mmCIF file of C-alpha atoms and ligand atoms in Angstrom:
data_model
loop_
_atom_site.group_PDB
_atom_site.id
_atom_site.type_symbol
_atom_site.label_atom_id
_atom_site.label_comp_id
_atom_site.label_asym_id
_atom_site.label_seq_id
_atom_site.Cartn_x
_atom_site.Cartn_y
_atom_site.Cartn_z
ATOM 1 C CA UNK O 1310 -2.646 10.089 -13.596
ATOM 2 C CA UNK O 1311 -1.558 8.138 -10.406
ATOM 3 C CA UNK O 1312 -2.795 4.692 -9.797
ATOM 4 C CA UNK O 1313 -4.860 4.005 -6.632
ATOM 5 C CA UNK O 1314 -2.254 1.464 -5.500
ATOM 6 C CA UNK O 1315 -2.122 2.007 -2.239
ATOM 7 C CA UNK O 1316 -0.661 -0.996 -0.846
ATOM 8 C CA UNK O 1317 2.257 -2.840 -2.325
ATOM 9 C CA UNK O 1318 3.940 -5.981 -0.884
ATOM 10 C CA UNK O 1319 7.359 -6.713 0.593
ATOM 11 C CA UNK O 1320 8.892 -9.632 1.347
ATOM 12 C CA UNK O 1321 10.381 -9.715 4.718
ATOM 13 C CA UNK O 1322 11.523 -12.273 6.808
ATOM 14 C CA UNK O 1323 7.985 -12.121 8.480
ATOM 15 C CA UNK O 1324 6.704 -13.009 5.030
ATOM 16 C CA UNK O 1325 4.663 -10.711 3.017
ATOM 17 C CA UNK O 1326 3.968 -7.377 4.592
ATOM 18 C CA UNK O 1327 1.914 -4.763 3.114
ATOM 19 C CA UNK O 1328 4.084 -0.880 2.687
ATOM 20 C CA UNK O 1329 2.159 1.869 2.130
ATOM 21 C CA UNK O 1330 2.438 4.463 -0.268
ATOM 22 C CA UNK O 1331 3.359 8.168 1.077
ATOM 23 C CA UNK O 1332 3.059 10.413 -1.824
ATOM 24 C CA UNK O 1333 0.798 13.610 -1.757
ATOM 25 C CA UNK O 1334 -0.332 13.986 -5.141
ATOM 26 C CA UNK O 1335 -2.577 16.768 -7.204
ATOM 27 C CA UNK O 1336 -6.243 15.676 -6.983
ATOM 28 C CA UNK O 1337 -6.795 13.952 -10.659
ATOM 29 C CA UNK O 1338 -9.894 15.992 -10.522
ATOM 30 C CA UNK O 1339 -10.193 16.120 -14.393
ATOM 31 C CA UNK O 1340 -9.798 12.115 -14.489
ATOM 32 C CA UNK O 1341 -13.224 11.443 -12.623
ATOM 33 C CA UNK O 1342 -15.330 9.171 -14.525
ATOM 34 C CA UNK O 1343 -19.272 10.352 -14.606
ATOM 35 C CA UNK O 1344 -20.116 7.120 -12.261
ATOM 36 C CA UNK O 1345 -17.409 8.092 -9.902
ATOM 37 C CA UNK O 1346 -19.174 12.030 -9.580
ATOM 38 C CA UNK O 1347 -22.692 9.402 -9.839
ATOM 39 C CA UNK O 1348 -20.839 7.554 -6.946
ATOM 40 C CA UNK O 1349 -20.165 11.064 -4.733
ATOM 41 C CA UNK O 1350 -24.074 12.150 -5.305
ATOM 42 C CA UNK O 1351 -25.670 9.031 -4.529
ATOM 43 C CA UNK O 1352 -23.887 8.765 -1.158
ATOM 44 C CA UNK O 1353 -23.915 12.324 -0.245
ATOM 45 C CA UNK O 1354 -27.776 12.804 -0.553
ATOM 46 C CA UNK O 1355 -27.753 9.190 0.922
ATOM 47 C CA UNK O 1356 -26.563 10.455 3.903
ATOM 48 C CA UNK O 1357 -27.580 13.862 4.009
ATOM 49 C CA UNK O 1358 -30.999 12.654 4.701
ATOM 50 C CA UNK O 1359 -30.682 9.906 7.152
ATOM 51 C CA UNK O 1360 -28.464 12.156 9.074
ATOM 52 C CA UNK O 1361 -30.591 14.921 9.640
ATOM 53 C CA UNK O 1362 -31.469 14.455 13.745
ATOM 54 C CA UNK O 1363 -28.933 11.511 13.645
ATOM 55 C CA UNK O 1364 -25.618 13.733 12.989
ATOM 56 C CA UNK O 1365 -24.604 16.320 15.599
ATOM 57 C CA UNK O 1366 -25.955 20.344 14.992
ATOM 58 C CA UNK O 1367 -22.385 21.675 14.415
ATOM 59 C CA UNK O 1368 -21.464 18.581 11.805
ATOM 60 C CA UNK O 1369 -24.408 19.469 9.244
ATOM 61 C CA UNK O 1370 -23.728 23.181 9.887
ATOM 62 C CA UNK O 1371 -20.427 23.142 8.879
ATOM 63 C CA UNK O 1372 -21.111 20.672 6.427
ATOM 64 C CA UNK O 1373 -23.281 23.627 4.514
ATOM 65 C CA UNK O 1374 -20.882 26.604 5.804
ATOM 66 C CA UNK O 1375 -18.196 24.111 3.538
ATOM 67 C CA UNK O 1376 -20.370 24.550 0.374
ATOM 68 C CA UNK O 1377 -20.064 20.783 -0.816
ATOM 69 C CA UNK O 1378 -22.817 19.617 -2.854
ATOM 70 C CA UNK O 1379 -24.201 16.289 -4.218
ATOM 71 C CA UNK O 1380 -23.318 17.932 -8.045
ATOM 72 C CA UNK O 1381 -20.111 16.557 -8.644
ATOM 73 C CA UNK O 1382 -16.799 15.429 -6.304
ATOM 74 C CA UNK O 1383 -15.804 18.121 -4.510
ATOM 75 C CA UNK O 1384 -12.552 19.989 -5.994
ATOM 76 C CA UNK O 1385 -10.311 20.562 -2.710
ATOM 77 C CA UNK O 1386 -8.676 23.544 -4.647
ATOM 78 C CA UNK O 1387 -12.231 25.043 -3.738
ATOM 79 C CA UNK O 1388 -12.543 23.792 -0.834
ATOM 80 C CA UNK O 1389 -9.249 24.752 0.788
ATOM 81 C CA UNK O 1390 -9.698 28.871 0.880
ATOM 82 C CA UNK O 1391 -13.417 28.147 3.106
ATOM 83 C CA UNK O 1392 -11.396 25.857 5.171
ATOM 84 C CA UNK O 1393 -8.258 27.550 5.741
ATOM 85 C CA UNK O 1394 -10.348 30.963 6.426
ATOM 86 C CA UNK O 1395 -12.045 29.092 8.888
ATOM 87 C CA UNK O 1396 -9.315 27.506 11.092
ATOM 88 C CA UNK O 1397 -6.154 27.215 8.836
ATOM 89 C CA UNK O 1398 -6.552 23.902 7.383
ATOM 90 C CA UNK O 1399 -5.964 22.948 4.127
ATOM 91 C CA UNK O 1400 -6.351 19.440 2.261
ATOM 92 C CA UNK O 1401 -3.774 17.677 0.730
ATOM 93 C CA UNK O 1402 -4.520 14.508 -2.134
ATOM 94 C CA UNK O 1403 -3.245 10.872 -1.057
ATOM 95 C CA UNK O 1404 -2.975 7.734 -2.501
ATOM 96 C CA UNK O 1405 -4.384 6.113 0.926
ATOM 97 C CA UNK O 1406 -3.190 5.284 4.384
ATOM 98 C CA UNK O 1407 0.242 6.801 5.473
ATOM 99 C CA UNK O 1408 2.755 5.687 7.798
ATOM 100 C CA UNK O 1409 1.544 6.998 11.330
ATOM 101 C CA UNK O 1410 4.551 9.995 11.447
ATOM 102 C CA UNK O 1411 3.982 11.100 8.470
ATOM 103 C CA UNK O 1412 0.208 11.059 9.566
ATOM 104 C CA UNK O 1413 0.784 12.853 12.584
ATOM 105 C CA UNK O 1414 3.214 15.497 11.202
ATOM 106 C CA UNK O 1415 0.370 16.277 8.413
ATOM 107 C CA UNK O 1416 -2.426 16.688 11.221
ATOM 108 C CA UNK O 1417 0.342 19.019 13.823
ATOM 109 C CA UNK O 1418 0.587 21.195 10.482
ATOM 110 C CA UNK O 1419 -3.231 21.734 10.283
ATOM 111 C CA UNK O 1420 -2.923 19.290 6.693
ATOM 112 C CA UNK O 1421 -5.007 16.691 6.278
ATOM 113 C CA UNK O 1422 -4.837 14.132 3.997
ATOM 114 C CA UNK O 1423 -7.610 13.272 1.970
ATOM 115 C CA UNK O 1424 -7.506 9.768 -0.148
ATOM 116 C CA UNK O 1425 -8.291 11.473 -3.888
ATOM 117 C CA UNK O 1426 -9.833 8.025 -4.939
ATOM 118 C CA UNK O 1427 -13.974 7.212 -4.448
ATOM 119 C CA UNK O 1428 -14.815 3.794 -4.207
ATOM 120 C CA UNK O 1429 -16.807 1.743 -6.825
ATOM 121 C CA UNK O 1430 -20.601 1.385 -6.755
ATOM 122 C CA UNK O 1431 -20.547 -2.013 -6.029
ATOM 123 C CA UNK O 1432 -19.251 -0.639 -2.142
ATOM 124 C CA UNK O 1433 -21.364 1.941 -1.504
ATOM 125 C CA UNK O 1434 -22.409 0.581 1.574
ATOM 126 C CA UNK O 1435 -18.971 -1.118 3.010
ATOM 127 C CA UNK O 1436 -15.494 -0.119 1.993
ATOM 128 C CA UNK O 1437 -12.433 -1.709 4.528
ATOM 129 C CA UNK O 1438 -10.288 1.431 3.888
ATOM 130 C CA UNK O 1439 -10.966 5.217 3.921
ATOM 131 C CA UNK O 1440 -11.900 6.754 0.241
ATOM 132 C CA UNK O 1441 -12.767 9.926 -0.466
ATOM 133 C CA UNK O 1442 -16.181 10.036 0.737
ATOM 134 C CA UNK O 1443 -15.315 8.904 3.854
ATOM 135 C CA UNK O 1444 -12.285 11.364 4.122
ATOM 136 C CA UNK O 1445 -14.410 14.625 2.449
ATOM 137 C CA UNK O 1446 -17.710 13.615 3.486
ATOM 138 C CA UNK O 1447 -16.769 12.732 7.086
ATOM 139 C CA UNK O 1448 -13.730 13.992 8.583
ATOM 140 C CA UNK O 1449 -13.419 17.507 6.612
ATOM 141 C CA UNK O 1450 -17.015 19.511 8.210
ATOM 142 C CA UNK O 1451 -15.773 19.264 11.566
ATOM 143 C CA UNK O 1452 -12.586 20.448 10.656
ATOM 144 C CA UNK O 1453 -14.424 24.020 9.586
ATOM 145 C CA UNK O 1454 -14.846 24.134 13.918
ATOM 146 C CA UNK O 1455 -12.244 25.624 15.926
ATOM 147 C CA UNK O 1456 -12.278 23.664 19.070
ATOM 148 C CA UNK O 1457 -12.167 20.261 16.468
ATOM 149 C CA UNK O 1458 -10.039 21.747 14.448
ATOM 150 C CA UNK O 1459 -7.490 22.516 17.558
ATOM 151 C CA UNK O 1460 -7.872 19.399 19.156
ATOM 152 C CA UNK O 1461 -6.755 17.585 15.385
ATOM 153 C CA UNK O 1462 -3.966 19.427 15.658
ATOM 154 C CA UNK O 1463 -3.124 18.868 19.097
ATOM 155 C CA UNK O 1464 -3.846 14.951 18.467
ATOM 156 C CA UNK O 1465 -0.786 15.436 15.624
ATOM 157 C CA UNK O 1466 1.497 16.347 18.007
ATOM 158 C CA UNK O 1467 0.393 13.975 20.525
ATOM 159 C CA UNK O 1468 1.256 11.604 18.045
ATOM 160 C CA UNK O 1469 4.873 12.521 17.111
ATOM 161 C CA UNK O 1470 5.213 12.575 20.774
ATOM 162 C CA UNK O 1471 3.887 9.050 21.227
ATOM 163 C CA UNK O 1472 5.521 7.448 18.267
ATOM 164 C CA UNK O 1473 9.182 8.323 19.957
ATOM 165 C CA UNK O 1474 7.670 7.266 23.198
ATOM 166 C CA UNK O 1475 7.149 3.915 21.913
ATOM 167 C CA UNK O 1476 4.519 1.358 20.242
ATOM 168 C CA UNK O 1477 2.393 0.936 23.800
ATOM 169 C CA UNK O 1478 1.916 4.532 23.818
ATOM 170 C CA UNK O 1479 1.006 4.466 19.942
ATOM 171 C CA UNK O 1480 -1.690 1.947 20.981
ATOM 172 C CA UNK O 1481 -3.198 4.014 23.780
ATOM 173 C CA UNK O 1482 -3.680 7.360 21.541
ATOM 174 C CA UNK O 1483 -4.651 5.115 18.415
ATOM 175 C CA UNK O 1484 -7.490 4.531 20.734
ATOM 176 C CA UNK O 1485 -8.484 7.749 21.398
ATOM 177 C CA UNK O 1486 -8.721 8.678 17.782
ATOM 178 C CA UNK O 1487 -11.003 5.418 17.221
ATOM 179 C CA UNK O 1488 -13.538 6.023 19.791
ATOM 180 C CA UNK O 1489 -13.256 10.100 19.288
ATOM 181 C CA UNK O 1490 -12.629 11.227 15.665
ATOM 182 C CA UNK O 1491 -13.783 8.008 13.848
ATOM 183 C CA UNK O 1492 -16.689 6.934 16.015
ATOM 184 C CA UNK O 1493 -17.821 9.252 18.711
ATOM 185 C CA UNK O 1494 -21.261 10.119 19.855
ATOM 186 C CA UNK O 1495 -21.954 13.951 21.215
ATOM 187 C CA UNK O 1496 -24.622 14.722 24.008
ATOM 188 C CA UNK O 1497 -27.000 17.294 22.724
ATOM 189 C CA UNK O 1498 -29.630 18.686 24.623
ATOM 190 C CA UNK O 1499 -32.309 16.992 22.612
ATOM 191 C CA UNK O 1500 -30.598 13.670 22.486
ATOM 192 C CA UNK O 1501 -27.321 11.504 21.336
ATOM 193 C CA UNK O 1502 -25.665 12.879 17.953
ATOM 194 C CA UNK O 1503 -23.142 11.552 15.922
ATOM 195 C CA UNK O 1504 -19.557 13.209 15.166
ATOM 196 C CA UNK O 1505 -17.357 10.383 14.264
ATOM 197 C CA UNK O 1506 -16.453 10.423 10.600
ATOM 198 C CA UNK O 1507 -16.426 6.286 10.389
ATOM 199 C CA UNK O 1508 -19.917 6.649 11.386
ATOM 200 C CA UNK O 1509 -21.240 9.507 9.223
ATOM 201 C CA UNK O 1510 -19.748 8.625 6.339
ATOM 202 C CA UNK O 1511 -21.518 4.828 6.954
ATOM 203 C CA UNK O 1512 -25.171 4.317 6.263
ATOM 204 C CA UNK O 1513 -25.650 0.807 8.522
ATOM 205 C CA UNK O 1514 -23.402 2.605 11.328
ATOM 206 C CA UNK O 1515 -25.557 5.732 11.213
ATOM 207 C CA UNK O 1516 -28.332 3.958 12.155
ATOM 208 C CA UNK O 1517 -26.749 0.871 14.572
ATOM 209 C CA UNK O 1518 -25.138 3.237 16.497
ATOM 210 C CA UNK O 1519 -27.775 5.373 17.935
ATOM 211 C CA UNK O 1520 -30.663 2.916 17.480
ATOM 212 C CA UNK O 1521 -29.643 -0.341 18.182
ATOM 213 C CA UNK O 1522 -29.854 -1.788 21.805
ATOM 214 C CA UNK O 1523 -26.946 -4.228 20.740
ATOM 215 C CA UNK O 1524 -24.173 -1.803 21.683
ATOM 216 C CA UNK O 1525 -22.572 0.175 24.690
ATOM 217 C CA UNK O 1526 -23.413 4.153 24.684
ATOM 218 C CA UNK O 1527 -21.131 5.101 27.121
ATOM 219 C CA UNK O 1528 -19.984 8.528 29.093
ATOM 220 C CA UNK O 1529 -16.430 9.706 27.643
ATOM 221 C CA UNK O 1530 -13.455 9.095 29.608
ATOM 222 C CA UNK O 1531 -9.740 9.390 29.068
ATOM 223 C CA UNK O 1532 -8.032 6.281 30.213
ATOM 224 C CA UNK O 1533 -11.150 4.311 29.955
ATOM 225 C CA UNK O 1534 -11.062 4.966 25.964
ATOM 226 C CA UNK O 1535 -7.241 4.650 25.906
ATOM 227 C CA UNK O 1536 -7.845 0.694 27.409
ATOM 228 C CA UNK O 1537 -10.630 -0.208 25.254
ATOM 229 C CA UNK O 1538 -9.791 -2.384 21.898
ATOM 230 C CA UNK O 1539 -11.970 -2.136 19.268
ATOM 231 C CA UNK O 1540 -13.313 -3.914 16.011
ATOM 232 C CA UNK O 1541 -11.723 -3.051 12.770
ATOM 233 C CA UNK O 1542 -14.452 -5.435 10.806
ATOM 234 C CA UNK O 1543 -17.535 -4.741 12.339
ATOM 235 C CA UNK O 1544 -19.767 -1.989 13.662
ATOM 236 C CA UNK O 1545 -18.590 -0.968 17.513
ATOM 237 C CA UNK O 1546 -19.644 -2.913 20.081
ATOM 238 C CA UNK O 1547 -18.862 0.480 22.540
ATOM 239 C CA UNK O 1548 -19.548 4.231 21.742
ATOM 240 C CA UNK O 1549 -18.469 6.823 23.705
ATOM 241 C CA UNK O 1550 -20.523 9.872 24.328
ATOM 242 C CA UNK O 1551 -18.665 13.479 24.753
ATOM 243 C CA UNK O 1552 -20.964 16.227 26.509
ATOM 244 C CA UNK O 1553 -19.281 19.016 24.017
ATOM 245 C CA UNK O 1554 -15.824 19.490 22.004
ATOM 246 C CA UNK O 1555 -14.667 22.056 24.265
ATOM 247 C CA UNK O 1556 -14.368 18.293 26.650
ATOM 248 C CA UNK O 1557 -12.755 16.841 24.372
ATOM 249 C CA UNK O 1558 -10.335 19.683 24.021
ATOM 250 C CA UNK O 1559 -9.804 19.787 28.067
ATOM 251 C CA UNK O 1560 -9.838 16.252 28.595
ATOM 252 C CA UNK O 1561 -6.915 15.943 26.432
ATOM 253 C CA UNK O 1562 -4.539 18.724 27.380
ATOM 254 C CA UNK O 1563 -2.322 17.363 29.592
ATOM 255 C CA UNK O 1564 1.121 15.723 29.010
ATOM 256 C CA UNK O 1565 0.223 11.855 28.440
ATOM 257 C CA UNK O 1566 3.295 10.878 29.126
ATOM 258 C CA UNK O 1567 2.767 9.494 32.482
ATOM 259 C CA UNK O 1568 -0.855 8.258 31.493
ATOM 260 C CA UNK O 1569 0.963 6.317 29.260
ATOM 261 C CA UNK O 1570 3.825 4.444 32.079
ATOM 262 C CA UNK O 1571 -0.008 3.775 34.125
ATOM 263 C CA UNK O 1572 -1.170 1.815 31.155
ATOM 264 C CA UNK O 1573 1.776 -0.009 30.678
ATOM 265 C CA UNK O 1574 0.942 -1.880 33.675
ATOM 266 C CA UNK O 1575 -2.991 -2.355 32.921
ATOM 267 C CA UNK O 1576 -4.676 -4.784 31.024
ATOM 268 C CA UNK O 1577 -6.882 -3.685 27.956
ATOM 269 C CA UNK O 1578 -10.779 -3.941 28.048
ATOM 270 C CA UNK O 1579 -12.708 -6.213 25.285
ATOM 271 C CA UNK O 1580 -14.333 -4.091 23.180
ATOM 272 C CA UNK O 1581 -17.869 -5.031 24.147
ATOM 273 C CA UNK O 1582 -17.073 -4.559 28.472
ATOM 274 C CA UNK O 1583 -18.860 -2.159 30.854
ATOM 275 C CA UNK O 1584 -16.141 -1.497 33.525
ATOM 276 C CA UNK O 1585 -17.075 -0.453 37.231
ATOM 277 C CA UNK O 1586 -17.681 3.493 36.823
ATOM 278 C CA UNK O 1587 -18.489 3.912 33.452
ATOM 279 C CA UNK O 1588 -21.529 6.193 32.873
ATOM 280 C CA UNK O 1589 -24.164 3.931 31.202
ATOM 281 C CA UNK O 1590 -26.057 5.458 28.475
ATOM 282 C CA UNK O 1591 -27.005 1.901 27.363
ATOM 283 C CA UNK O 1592 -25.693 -0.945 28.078
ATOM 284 C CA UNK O 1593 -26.001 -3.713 25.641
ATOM 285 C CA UNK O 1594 -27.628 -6.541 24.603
ATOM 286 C CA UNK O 1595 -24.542 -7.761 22.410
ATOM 287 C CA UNK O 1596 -27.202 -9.293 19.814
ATOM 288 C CA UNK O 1597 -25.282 -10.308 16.943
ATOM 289 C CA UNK O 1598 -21.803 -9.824 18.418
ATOM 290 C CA UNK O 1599 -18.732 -11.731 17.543
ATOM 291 C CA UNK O 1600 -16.319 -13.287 20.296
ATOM 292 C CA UNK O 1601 -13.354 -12.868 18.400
ATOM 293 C CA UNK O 1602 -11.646 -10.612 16.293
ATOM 294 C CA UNK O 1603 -11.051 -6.933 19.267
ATOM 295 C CA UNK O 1604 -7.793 -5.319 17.979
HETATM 296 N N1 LIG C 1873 -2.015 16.032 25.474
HETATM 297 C C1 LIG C 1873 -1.533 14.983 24.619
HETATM 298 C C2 LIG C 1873 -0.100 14.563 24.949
HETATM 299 O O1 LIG C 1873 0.541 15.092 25.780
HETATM 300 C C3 LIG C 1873 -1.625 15.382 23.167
HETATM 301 C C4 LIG C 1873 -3.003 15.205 22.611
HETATM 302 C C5 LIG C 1873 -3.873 16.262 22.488
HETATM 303 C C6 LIG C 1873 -3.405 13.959 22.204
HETATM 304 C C7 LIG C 1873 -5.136 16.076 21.949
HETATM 305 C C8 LIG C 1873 -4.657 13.783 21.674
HETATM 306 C C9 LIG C 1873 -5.516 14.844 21.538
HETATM 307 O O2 LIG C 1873 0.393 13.648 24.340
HETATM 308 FE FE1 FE C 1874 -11.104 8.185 8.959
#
């Protein structure tokens, strides 16, 4: 049965640096302990309630089209033939974070890489890296939509494309995926929605997000986002707010490659900034925010 180690350590002459393990493995699915499947249920009906009004329409649709259920962890073996009938995406079993390429090159090929392992229950509510829930729970209903499901895709190539481009590039579309994929806010017609899997798949961050007056809600833009640093340790002190994924999709058509050389010569925005032009859906009090610590 693999191990979850997902990090090892190497000693380089920058001292210790952590290398990530790349295997795809089988889903242990057999070697699921009865508080691991407790684990899965708690969270998922956790979050299946508080997200009703709070996630987006087309997230908790999909999310039932998928046919997961608080019963036991998900096997992705029966997951896979919904999804792939769907849009042509299948799930593959990881240990845990890969290197970027071999992110992207999953993502261009319509795979995506699922960590197998659920945390403990003593970090239900805060885990610092993706688990399963996170991974199944929150990035895998969207992935049942076309448009989403293209514009993963596209994002894959996007990112082999950026990574021979260079790190500065790798930066500005890292970005993108932080502020879209793991932590965007949609505009429905009867209010702000969530999509972003970090948020979803986060019980505090379901609710900070859309009902706090400590952070930015602001109007989605391209080079805006691709400026912006954000907080790895925190909730965001900036959402972004798409009108529909079909924006999303257009928004992000076009080459980046000269988006990219026009960055290279602008400065990044804190995390917490409004900038001249944005489209202010709130701007915020920054109660409780930390000075340091933007990547
Ligand atoms: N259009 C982008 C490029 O040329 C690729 C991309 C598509 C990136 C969708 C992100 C999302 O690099
Ligand atoms: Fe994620």
């Amino acid at each position: 049965m693999p191990q979850p180690n997902r990090v090892e350590h190497q000693l380089t002459d920058k001292g210790y640096v952590p290398v990530y393990t790349t295997a795809v493995v089988e889903q242990p699915w057999s070697s699921y302990t009865a508080t691991d499947h407790e684990v899965w249920a708690t969270l998922f009906e956790r979050q299946q309630q508080l997200l009703i009004g709070r996630a987006s329409d087309e997230f908790l649709r999909q999310q039932r089209l998928m046919g997961m259920s608080p019963d036991h962890i998900p096997k992705f073996d029966d997951l896979n033939p919904v999804l792939r009938k769907a849009t042509g995406w299948e799930l593959i079993g990881v240990e845990g974070l890969l290197p970027e390429l071999t992110f992207f090159e999953h993502l261009a090929n319509r795979r995506f890489p699922v960590t197998w392992w659920i945390r403990k229950p003593e970090q239900l509510d805060y885990l610092s890296e993706p688990d399963l829930f996170h991974d199944l729970f929150g990035h895998v209903p969207l992935l049942m939509n076309p448009v989403f499901a293209d514009y993963m895709a596209a994002y894959g190539r996007g990112g082999v494309k950026a990574h021979a481009i260079g790190p500065e590039a790798l930066v500005n579309l890292t970005r993108l995926y932080w502020y879209t994929v793991e932590f965007g806010l949609i505009k429905q017609d009867d209010g702000l929605r969530i999509y972003g899997s970090g948020i979803v798949s986060s019980k505090g961050e379901s609710i900070h997000c859309l009902d706090s007056a400590a952070p930015n809600r602001i109007g989605f833009d391209l080079e805006r986002i691709m400026r912006t640093r954000y907080r790895i340790d925190t909730f965001q002190k900036t959402y972004f707010v798409i009108d529909s994924y079909e924006q999303l999709m257009e928004a992000t058509r076009p080459d980046f490659t000269p988006i990219y050389a026009k960055l290279a010569q602008l400065d990044s925005f804190p995390a917490g900034s409004v900038q001249p032009g944005d489209a202010v859906f709130n701007r915020g009090t920054g109660e409780g925010w930390l000075k340091d610590g933007d990547v």
